[in-house]
DNA sequence: TGATACAATGAAAACGCTTTGATATAATGT
DNA sequence: ACATTATATCAAAGCGTTTTCATTGTATCA
């Protein structure tokens, strides 16, 4: 059995209150006493029980993170960011992934609510505003990542619009492409929508058209980029450039293009979004937009901890856009 | 404030003991009473406090996972496997990553030992046998993943040797390459060592030589494959095939080869190990060995839970090799 | 009908800590 | 010298559960 605070107290010849004070550096303790206590702690290899501590102090020093149940390295970066921020503050990290099965019942929310965590970070999951608000009402701060449900909840998002604009302007202004197509993401999510809006705006500003048949539906996953590209290639007037809502699809689109015997970027230019590791390895290397994924996680965790330690008073800005930056490689024609 | 067991008890007109029994389905409770209690629970939206429960029952229903602090999608798969096994058993998952900074003091071990978790899974981290044994002695089962320190600790490993043999035999027996080089991993880790041993054995069995200058040191990371390949290309007698200890380096080696104006696989064949997502996207697609990463995580977690529920009695086999399988693509010459 | 078993519940003792209020001792001021 | 104030410590009351033991009420048996 591991040593308890009583064992330490007995060995040091003090009360458990004093041991607690030494351990937590609270109040003042006579130097001699402190030394005796520390010695006893060392000798017994004492470590305060986290559960008991949490129960007594109503603070668990634990952060909860919920991520979607997808096989996407993308989220690993979020996890890293959150983990690093948490562990820097000496917080533990409790992770739950939202599986397709339990999406409806949101088990993890219960899991976490049971006094397990001091705050939660929700990343890209499906969740209703009510649930979030309900949890916040119970005093558990929540920070959202890549998940915009408005309603005055602290949220960290990548600036999809300006990233989209950056890459769109590159295509239109630098390369002078006039026929640009877009491959959307799943159900046309807000992310995908923003990126499309950026493209549309840039084209409009330059008096260019974005016909409906140049917008093809994809689902962010591998195959869909290929399929979507097929459609575009079958058009009587092929686009000169294709903007895919993410790199995965862009890379797949490239395969479809090559299979037709066309060259990239000479015949058709391709750009993506995300800047996944693979993007720099395909040939030609994919021009894309870098997403600050790690940073999103880090900032979100950081803010969550901040809210905890600030009595959850008003933490000013409710929605933070983190900058995205175009990564110009070769697939755009550069 | 969230409702406690007292609130429920009062509302249902019973004692807290009865509520506890209903919640945990322990002992028998009169159907009518149970109904009343359940009703109260529903009305108050009661959820038992995990900390209090853990403290009283000495079980946290939480699994601890420690992963290295590297930016490697590889580990994300381990996490997924562990998470899925844990959540299937209604266990929460506590994650800590071993940062370079804290590697020496192993903070997470303390973090977890403080009664936080019922068992731990350690994946690919640097850790001393003593520490592990110390923790096990305190009654916390540990399962290792991709981390072989012997000593009767349950361990899940990918079968590096047989995977290495598979790919080596493919190179030697099918393609009849005679001059095969090897690029090692960091500090020549056990993994890398096993893969090399496999190659060496296969070559030997076929009366082929593996000269020292055909074994070049890498470090598993991006650049090192490139550097190592340079060395090999500068040799007076270039190898016909290169076996890199992981895909990352193999892909980098391919770049080095192409930069010299040589063709893959015509001039030099390249094979890797891991089967990372990128492997199928490079051109030519990389022949490699698939690692059951997700499965490693899943099995490890599963075993950890099994040990918990079996009174930690003898769980038979101490070291489990999970099969790896060659994935033949194009870079080998097929 | 009285003794006996069983079912259903309650009361209270852990679990290991934090934190408050009380107490004893030492230092300071008059 | 005595009252006052700081300082250092202790004792005990939570925190929200689980779990054991005791108690009551009801059905079963001789």
PDB file of C-alpha atoms in Angstrom, chain B residues 29-239:
ATOM      1  CA  UNK B  29     -33.374  -3.327  -4.112  1.00  0.00           C
ATOM      2  CA  UNK B  30     -37.128  -3.482  -4.126  1.00  0.00           C
ATOM      3  CA  UNK B  31     -38.420  -2.734  -7.627  1.00  0.00           C
ATOM      4  CA  UNK B  32     -40.636   0.069  -6.338  1.00  0.00           C
ATOM      5  CA  UNK B  33     -37.784   1.692  -4.463  1.00  0.00           C
ATOM      6  CA  UNK B  34     -35.490   1.366  -7.415  1.00  0.00           C
ATOM      7  CA  UNK B  35     -38.056   3.085  -9.560  1.00  0.00           C
ATOM      8  CA  UNK B  36     -38.374   5.965  -7.140  1.00  0.00           C
ATOM      9  CA  UNK B  37     -34.627   6.361  -6.981  1.00  0.00           C
ATOM     10  CA  UNK B  38     -34.232   6.261 -10.712  1.00  0.00           C
ATOM     11  CA  UNK B  39     -36.900   8.870 -11.037  1.00  0.00           C
ATOM     12  CA  UNK B  40     -35.105  11.154  -8.610  1.00  0.00           C
ATOM     13  CA  UNK B  41     -31.862  10.594 -10.464  1.00  0.00           C
ATOM     14  CA  UNK B  42     -33.485  11.553 -13.706  1.00  0.00           C
ATOM     15  CA  UNK B  43     -35.152  14.602 -12.277  1.00  0.00           C
ATOM     16  CA  UNK B  44     -31.967  15.881 -10.681  1.00  0.00           C
ATOM     17  CA  UNK B  45     -29.758  14.850 -13.584  1.00  0.00           C
ATOM     18  CA  UNK B  46     -27.526  13.148 -11.072  1.00  0.00           C
ATOM     19  CA  UNK B  47     -24.166  11.764 -12.046  1.00  0.00           C
ATOM     20  CA  UNK B  48     -21.988  10.135  -9.457  1.00  0.00           C
ATOM     21  CA  UNK B  49     -18.815  12.061  -8.753  1.00  0.00           C
ATOM     22  CA  UNK B  50     -15.956  10.144 -10.237  1.00  0.00           C
ATOM     23  CA  UNK B  51     -13.446  11.300  -7.684  1.00  0.00           C
ATOM     24  CA  UNK B  52     -15.494  10.348  -4.671  1.00  0.00           C
ATOM     25  CA  UNK B  53     -16.307   7.062  -6.244  1.00  0.00           C
ATOM     26  CA  UNK B  54     -12.711   6.387  -7.023  1.00  0.00           C
ATOM     27  CA  UNK B  55     -11.636   7.304  -3.562  1.00  0.00           C
ATOM     28  CA  UNK B  56     -14.161   5.077  -1.877  1.00  0.00           C
ATOM     29  CA  UNK B  57     -13.869   2.093  -4.158  1.00  0.00           C
ATOM     30  CA  UNK B  58     -10.159   2.347  -4.904  1.00  0.00           C
ATOM     31  CA  UNK B  59     -10.940   2.007  -8.580  1.00  0.00           C
ATOM     32  CA  UNK B  60     -10.817   4.908 -10.951  1.00  0.00           C
ATOM     33  CA  UNK B  61     -12.029   3.333 -14.164  1.00  0.00           C
ATOM     34  CA  UNK B  62      -9.239   5.237 -15.797  1.00  0.00           C
ATOM     35  CA  UNK B  63      -6.397   4.011 -17.915  1.00  0.00           C
ATOM     36  CA  UNK B  64      -3.125   5.926 -18.227  1.00  0.00           C
ATOM     37  CA  UNK B  65      -1.225   6.153 -21.467  1.00  0.00           C
ATOM     38  CA  UNK B  66       2.251   7.553 -21.911  1.00  0.00           C
ATOM     39  CA  UNK B  67       3.555   8.353 -25.350  1.00  0.00           C
ATOM     40  CA  UNK B  68       6.734  10.021 -26.511  1.00  0.00           C
ATOM     41  CA  UNK B  69       6.659  13.687 -27.276  1.00  0.00           C
ATOM     42  CA  UNK B  70       7.167  13.386 -30.955  1.00  0.00           C
ATOM     43  CA  UNK B  71       5.278  14.675 -33.853  1.00  0.00           C
ATOM     44  CA  UNK B  72       4.621  11.256 -35.252  1.00  0.00           C
ATOM     45  CA  UNK B  73       1.249  10.226 -36.655  1.00  0.00           C
ATOM     46  CA  UNK B  74       2.357   6.740 -35.815  1.00  0.00           C
ATOM     47  CA  UNK B  75       1.502   7.281 -32.191  1.00  0.00           C
ATOM     48  CA  UNK B  76      -1.814   8.694 -32.982  1.00  0.00           C
ATOM     49  CA  UNK B  77      -2.781   5.239 -34.108  1.00  0.00           C
ATOM     50  CA  UNK B  78      -1.639   3.789 -30.822  1.00  0.00           C
ATOM     51  CA  UNK B  79      -3.709   6.369 -29.030  1.00  0.00           C
ATOM     52  CA  UNK B  80      -6.716   5.495 -31.115  1.00  0.00           C
ATOM     53  CA  UNK B  81      -6.325   1.818 -30.364  1.00  0.00           C
ATOM     54  CA  UNK B  82      -5.977   2.386 -26.662  1.00  0.00           C
ATOM     55  CA  UNK B  83      -8.802   4.874 -26.561  1.00  0.00           C
ATOM     56  CA  UNK B  84     -11.158   2.557 -28.325  1.00  0.00           C
ATOM     57  CA  UNK B  85     -10.416  -0.404 -26.110  1.00  0.00           C
ATOM     58  CA  UNK B  86     -10.700   1.746 -23.023  1.00  0.00           C
ATOM     59  CA  UNK B  87     -13.919   3.426 -23.915  1.00  0.00           C
ATOM     60  CA  UNK B  88     -15.449   0.138 -24.952  1.00  0.00           C
ATOM     61  CA  UNK B  89     -14.880  -0.992 -21.376  1.00  0.00           C
ATOM     62  CA  UNK B  90     -16.175   2.308 -20.056  1.00  0.00           C
ATOM     63  CA  UNK B  91     -12.779   3.399 -18.964  1.00  0.00           C
ATOM     64  CA  UNK B  92     -11.543   6.939 -19.287  1.00  0.00           C
ATOM     65  CA  UNK B  93      -8.161   7.605 -20.812  1.00  0.00           C
ATOM     66  CA  UNK B  94      -5.527   9.798 -19.245  1.00  0.00           C
ATOM     67  CA  UNK B  95      -2.703  10.770 -21.536  1.00  0.00           C
ATOM     68  CA  UNK B  96       0.721  12.073 -20.804  1.00  0.00           C
ATOM     69  CA  UNK B  97       3.482  12.593 -23.246  1.00  0.00           C
ATOM     70  CA  UNK B  98       7.043  12.237 -22.291  1.00  0.00           C
ATOM     71  CA  UNK B  99       8.695  15.457 -23.211  1.00  0.00           C
ATOM     72  CA  UNK B 100      12.385  15.740 -23.713  1.00  0.00           C
ATOM     73  CA  UNK B 101      12.505  18.076 -20.774  1.00  0.00           C
ATOM     74  CA  UNK B 102      10.910  15.814 -18.263  1.00  0.00           C
ATOM     75  CA  UNK B 103      12.241  12.581 -19.608  1.00  0.00           C
ATOM     76  CA  UNK B 104      14.644  12.354 -16.756  1.00  0.00           C
ATOM     77  CA  UNK B 105      12.259  12.927 -13.930  1.00  0.00           C
ATOM     78  CA  UNK B 106       9.338  11.061 -15.408  1.00  0.00           C
ATOM     79  CA  UNK B 107       6.733  13.331 -14.021  1.00  0.00           C
ATOM     80  CA  UNK B 108       3.874  11.442 -15.589  1.00  0.00           C
ATOM     81  CA  UNK B 109       4.727   8.349 -13.678  1.00  0.00           C
ATOM     82  CA  UNK B 110       4.103  10.233 -10.496  1.00  0.00           C
ATOM     83  CA  UNK B 111       1.073  11.873 -11.953  1.00  0.00           C
ATOM     84  CA  UNK B 112      -0.430   8.534 -12.679  1.00  0.00           C
ATOM     85  CA  UNK B 113       0.676   6.806  -9.569  1.00  0.00           C
ATOM     86  CA  UNK B 114      -1.216   9.144  -7.356  1.00  0.00           C
ATOM     87  CA  UNK B 115      -4.240   6.937  -7.511  1.00  0.00           C
ATOM     88  CA  UNK B 116      -5.214   8.428 -10.786  1.00  0.00           C
ATOM     89  CA  UNK B 117      -5.275   5.336 -12.922  1.00  0.00           C
ATOM     90  CA  UNK B 118      -5.998   1.651 -12.521  1.00  0.00           C
ATOM     91  CA  UNK B 119      -3.385   0.623 -15.036  1.00  0.00           C
ATOM     92  CA  UNK B 120      -0.940   2.148 -17.464  1.00  0.00           C
ATOM     93  CA  UNK B 121       0.153   1.579 -21.027  1.00  0.00           C
ATOM     94  CA  UNK B 122       3.625   2.789 -21.919  1.00  0.00           C
ATOM     95  CA  UNK B 123       4.310   3.249 -25.595  1.00  0.00           C
ATOM     96  CA  UNK B 124       7.783   3.590 -27.063  1.00  0.00           C
ATOM     97  CA  UNK B 125       9.062   5.763 -24.289  1.00  0.00           C
ATOM     98  CA  UNK B 126      12.338   5.812 -22.522  1.00  0.00           C
ATOM     99  CA  UNK B 127      11.937   4.231 -19.154  1.00  0.00           C
ATOM    100  CA  UNK B 128      13.956   2.142 -16.767  1.00  0.00           C
ATOM    101  CA  UNK B 129      13.002  -1.314 -15.704  1.00  0.00           C
ATOM    102  CA  UNK B 130      13.227  -0.321 -12.080  1.00  0.00           C
ATOM    103  CA  UNK B 131      10.669   2.366 -12.431  1.00  0.00           C
ATOM    104  CA  UNK B 132       8.261   0.054 -14.122  1.00  0.00           C
ATOM    105  CA  UNK B 133       8.749  -2.611 -11.536  1.00  0.00           C
ATOM    106  CA  UNK B 134       8.418  -0.109  -8.751  1.00  0.00           C
ATOM    107  CA  UNK B 135       5.042   0.933 -10.059  1.00  0.00           C
ATOM    108  CA  UNK B 136       3.876  -2.606 -10.584  1.00  0.00           C
ATOM    109  CA  UNK B 137       4.868  -3.343  -7.036  1.00  0.00           C
ATOM    110  CA  UNK B 138       2.466  -0.664  -5.957  1.00  0.00           C
ATOM    111  CA  UNK B 139      -0.275  -2.632  -7.564  1.00  0.00           C
ATOM    112  CA  UNK B 140      -0.637  -0.774 -10.824  1.00  0.00           C
ATOM    113  CA  UNK B 141      -0.469  -3.097 -13.808  1.00  0.00           C
ATOM    114  CA  UNK B 142       1.638  -1.912 -16.706  1.00  0.00           C
ATOM    115  CA  UNK B 143       1.604  -2.988 -20.308  1.00  0.00           C
ATOM    116  CA  UNK B 144       4.330  -2.006 -22.728  1.00  0.00           C
ATOM    117  CA  UNK B 145       3.952  -1.199 -26.400  1.00  0.00           C
ATOM    118  CA  UNK B 146       6.848  -1.083 -28.810  1.00  0.00           C
ATOM    119  CA  UNK B 147       9.200  -1.022 -25.914  1.00  0.00           C
ATOM    120  CA  UNK B 148      11.089  -4.093 -24.948  1.00  0.00           C
ATOM    121  CA  UNK B 149      12.748  -4.165 -21.581  1.00  0.00           C
ATOM    122  CA  UNK B 150      12.223  -7.822 -20.883  1.00  0.00           C
ATOM    123  CA  UNK B 151      11.764  -8.669 -17.230  1.00  0.00           C
ATOM    124  CA  UNK B 152       8.418 -10.360 -17.289  1.00  0.00           C
ATOM    125  CA  UNK B 153       6.384  -7.330 -18.103  1.00  0.00           C
ATOM    126  CA  UNK B 154       3.494  -7.774 -20.512  1.00  0.00           C
ATOM    127  CA  UNK B 155       4.641  -6.345 -23.813  1.00  0.00           C
ATOM    128  CA  UNK B 156       3.171  -5.931 -27.251  1.00  0.00           C
ATOM    129  CA  UNK B 157       5.571  -5.659 -30.099  1.00  0.00           C
ATOM    130  CA  UNK B 158       5.318  -5.673 -33.832  1.00  0.00           C
ATOM    131  CA  UNK B 159       7.157  -8.619 -35.250  1.00  0.00           C
ATOM    132  CA  UNK B 160       9.962  -6.623 -36.774  1.00  0.00           C
ATOM    133  CA  UNK B 161      12.075  -9.597 -37.605  1.00  0.00           C
ATOM    134  CA  UNK B 162       9.557 -11.514 -39.625  1.00  0.00           C
ATOM    135  CA  UNK B 163       8.383  -8.351 -41.341  1.00  0.00           C
ATOM    136  CA  UNK B 164      11.958  -7.542 -42.182  1.00  0.00           C
ATOM    137  CA  UNK B 165      12.514 -11.041 -43.465  1.00  0.00           C
ATOM    138  CA  UNK B 166       9.440 -10.829 -45.642  1.00  0.00           C
ATOM    139  CA  UNK B 167      10.591  -7.725 -47.391  1.00  0.00           C
ATOM    140  CA  UNK B 168      14.214  -8.847 -47.552  1.00  0.00           C
ATOM    141  CA  UNK B 169      13.224 -12.129 -49.111  1.00  0.00           C
ATOM    142  CA  UNK B 170      11.142 -10.273 -51.587  1.00  0.00           C
ATOM    143  CA  UNK B 171      14.147  -8.223 -52.611  1.00  0.00           C
ATOM    144  CA  UNK B 172      16.563 -11.114 -52.737  1.00  0.00           C
ATOM    145  CA  UNK B 173      14.480 -14.026 -53.914  1.00  0.00           C
ATOM    146  CA  UNK B 174      11.985 -12.383 -56.230  1.00  0.00           C
ATOM    147  CA  UNK B 175      13.976  -9.505 -57.576  1.00  0.00           C
ATOM    148  CA  UNK B 176      17.382 -11.115 -57.262  1.00  0.00           C
ATOM    149  CA  UNK B 177      19.057  -8.002 -55.963  1.00  0.00           C
ATOM    150  CA  UNK B 178      22.494  -8.870 -54.674  1.00  0.00           C
ATOM    151  CA  UNK B 179      23.739  -5.576 -53.332  1.00  0.00           C
ATOM    152  CA  UNK B 180      21.284  -4.410 -50.685  1.00  0.00           C
ATOM    153  CA  UNK B 181      21.981  -1.525 -48.303  1.00  0.00           C
ATOM    154  CA  UNK B 182      20.314  -0.647 -45.020  1.00  0.00           C
ATOM    155  CA  UNK B 183      19.585   2.713 -43.391  1.00  0.00           C
ATOM    156  CA  UNK B 184      19.244   2.361 -39.627  1.00  0.00           C
ATOM    157  CA  UNK B 185      17.029   4.179 -37.129  1.00  0.00           C
ATOM    158  CA  UNK B 186      17.960   6.287 -34.140  1.00  0.00           C
ATOM    159  CA  UNK B 187      20.860   4.968 -32.118  1.00  0.00           C
ATOM    160  CA  UNK B 188      20.131   1.751 -33.747  1.00  0.00           C
ATOM    161  CA  UNK B 189      17.096   0.940 -31.604  1.00  0.00           C
ATOM    162  CA  UNK B 190      15.919  -2.615 -31.067  1.00  0.00           C
ATOM    163  CA  UNK B 191      13.356  -2.144 -33.814  1.00  0.00           C
ATOM    164  CA  UNK B 192      15.912  -1.041 -36.295  1.00  0.00           C
ATOM    165  CA  UNK B 193      18.263  -3.743 -35.121  1.00  0.00           C
ATOM    166  CA  UNK B 194      15.726  -6.490 -35.680  1.00  0.00           C
ATOM    167  CA  UNK B 195      14.959  -5.272 -39.151  1.00  0.00           C
ATOM    168  CA  UNK B 196      18.614  -5.240 -39.978  1.00  0.00           C
ATOM    169  CA  UNK B 197      19.118  -8.683 -38.512  1.00  0.00           C
ATOM    170  CA  UNK B 198      16.352  -9.965 -40.765  1.00  0.00           C
ATOM    171  CA  UNK B 199      18.058  -8.518 -43.814  1.00  0.00           C
ATOM    172  CA  UNK B 200      21.410  -9.863 -42.792  1.00  0.00           C
ATOM    173  CA  UNK B 201      20.031 -13.346 -42.226  1.00  0.00           C
ATOM    174  CA  UNK B 202      18.299 -13.448 -45.557  1.00  0.00           C
ATOM    175  CA  UNK B 203      21.376 -12.261 -47.371  1.00  0.00           C
ATOM    176  CA  UNK B 204      23.548 -14.766 -45.566  1.00  0.00           C
ATOM    177  CA  UNK B 205      21.207 -17.613 -46.349  1.00  0.00           C
ATOM    178  CA  UNK B 206      21.649 -16.722 -49.962  1.00  0.00           C
ATOM    179  CA  UNK B 207      25.394 -16.406 -49.713  1.00  0.00           C
ATOM    180  CA  UNK B 208      25.293 -12.675 -50.152  1.00  0.00           C
ATOM    181  CA  UNK B 209      27.412 -10.153 -48.389  1.00  0.00           C
ATOM    182  CA  UNK B 210      26.318  -7.161 -46.303  1.00  0.00           C
ATOM    183  CA  UNK B 211      29.441  -5.016 -46.160  1.00  0.00           C
ATOM    184  CA  UNK B 212      29.758  -2.458 -43.373  1.00  0.00           C
ATOM    185  CA  UNK B 213      29.604   0.512 -45.688  1.00  0.00           C
ATOM    186  CA  UNK B 214      26.175  -0.651 -46.829  1.00  0.00           C
ATOM    187  CA  UNK B 215      24.850  -0.018 -43.341  1.00  0.00           C
ATOM    188  CA  UNK B 216      24.333   3.692 -42.862  1.00  0.00           C
ATOM    189  CA  UNK B 217      23.188   5.358 -39.714  1.00  0.00           C
ATOM    190  CA  UNK B 218      19.949   7.358 -39.775  1.00  0.00           C
ATOM    191  CA  UNK B 219      17.654   8.630 -37.079  1.00  0.00           C
ATOM    192  CA  UNK B 220      14.159   7.825 -38.330  1.00  0.00           C
ATOM    193  CA  UNK B 221      13.589  11.475 -39.169  1.00  0.00           C
ATOM    194  CA  UNK B 222      13.101  13.261 -42.422  1.00  0.00           C
ATOM    195  CA  UNK B 223      16.484  14.549 -43.225  1.00  0.00           C
ATOM    196  CA  UNK B 224      18.483  11.573 -42.219  1.00  0.00           C
ATOM    197  CA  UNK B 225      17.181   9.403 -45.027  1.00  0.00           C
ATOM    198  CA  UNK B 226      18.386  11.966 -47.489  1.00  0.00           C
ATOM    199  CA  UNK B 227      21.805  12.237 -45.902  1.00  0.00           C
ATOM    200  CA  UNK B 228      22.248   8.513 -45.628  1.00  0.00           C
ATOM    201  CA  UNK B 229      21.290   8.011 -49.233  1.00  0.00           C
ATOM    202  CA  UNK B 230      23.858  10.552 -50.317  1.00  0.00           C
ATOM    203  CA  UNK B 231      26.522   8.461 -48.684  1.00  0.00           C
ATOM    204  CA  UNK B 232      25.327   5.360 -50.453  1.00  0.00           C
ATOM    205  CA  UNK B 233      25.200   7.126 -53.785  1.00  0.00           C
ATOM    206  CA  UNK B 234      28.765   8.239 -53.399  1.00  0.00           C
ATOM    207  CA  UNK B 235      29.952   4.699 -53.071  1.00  0.00           C
ATOM    208  CA  UNK B 236      31.980   3.329 -55.933  1.00  0.00           C
ATOM    209  CA  UNK B 237      29.688   0.355 -56.091  1.00  0.00           C
ATOM    210  CA  UNK B 238      26.166   1.600 -55.519  1.00  0.00           C
ATOM    211  CA  UNK B 239      23.630  -0.757 -54.001  1.00  0.00           C
TER     212      UNK B 239
END
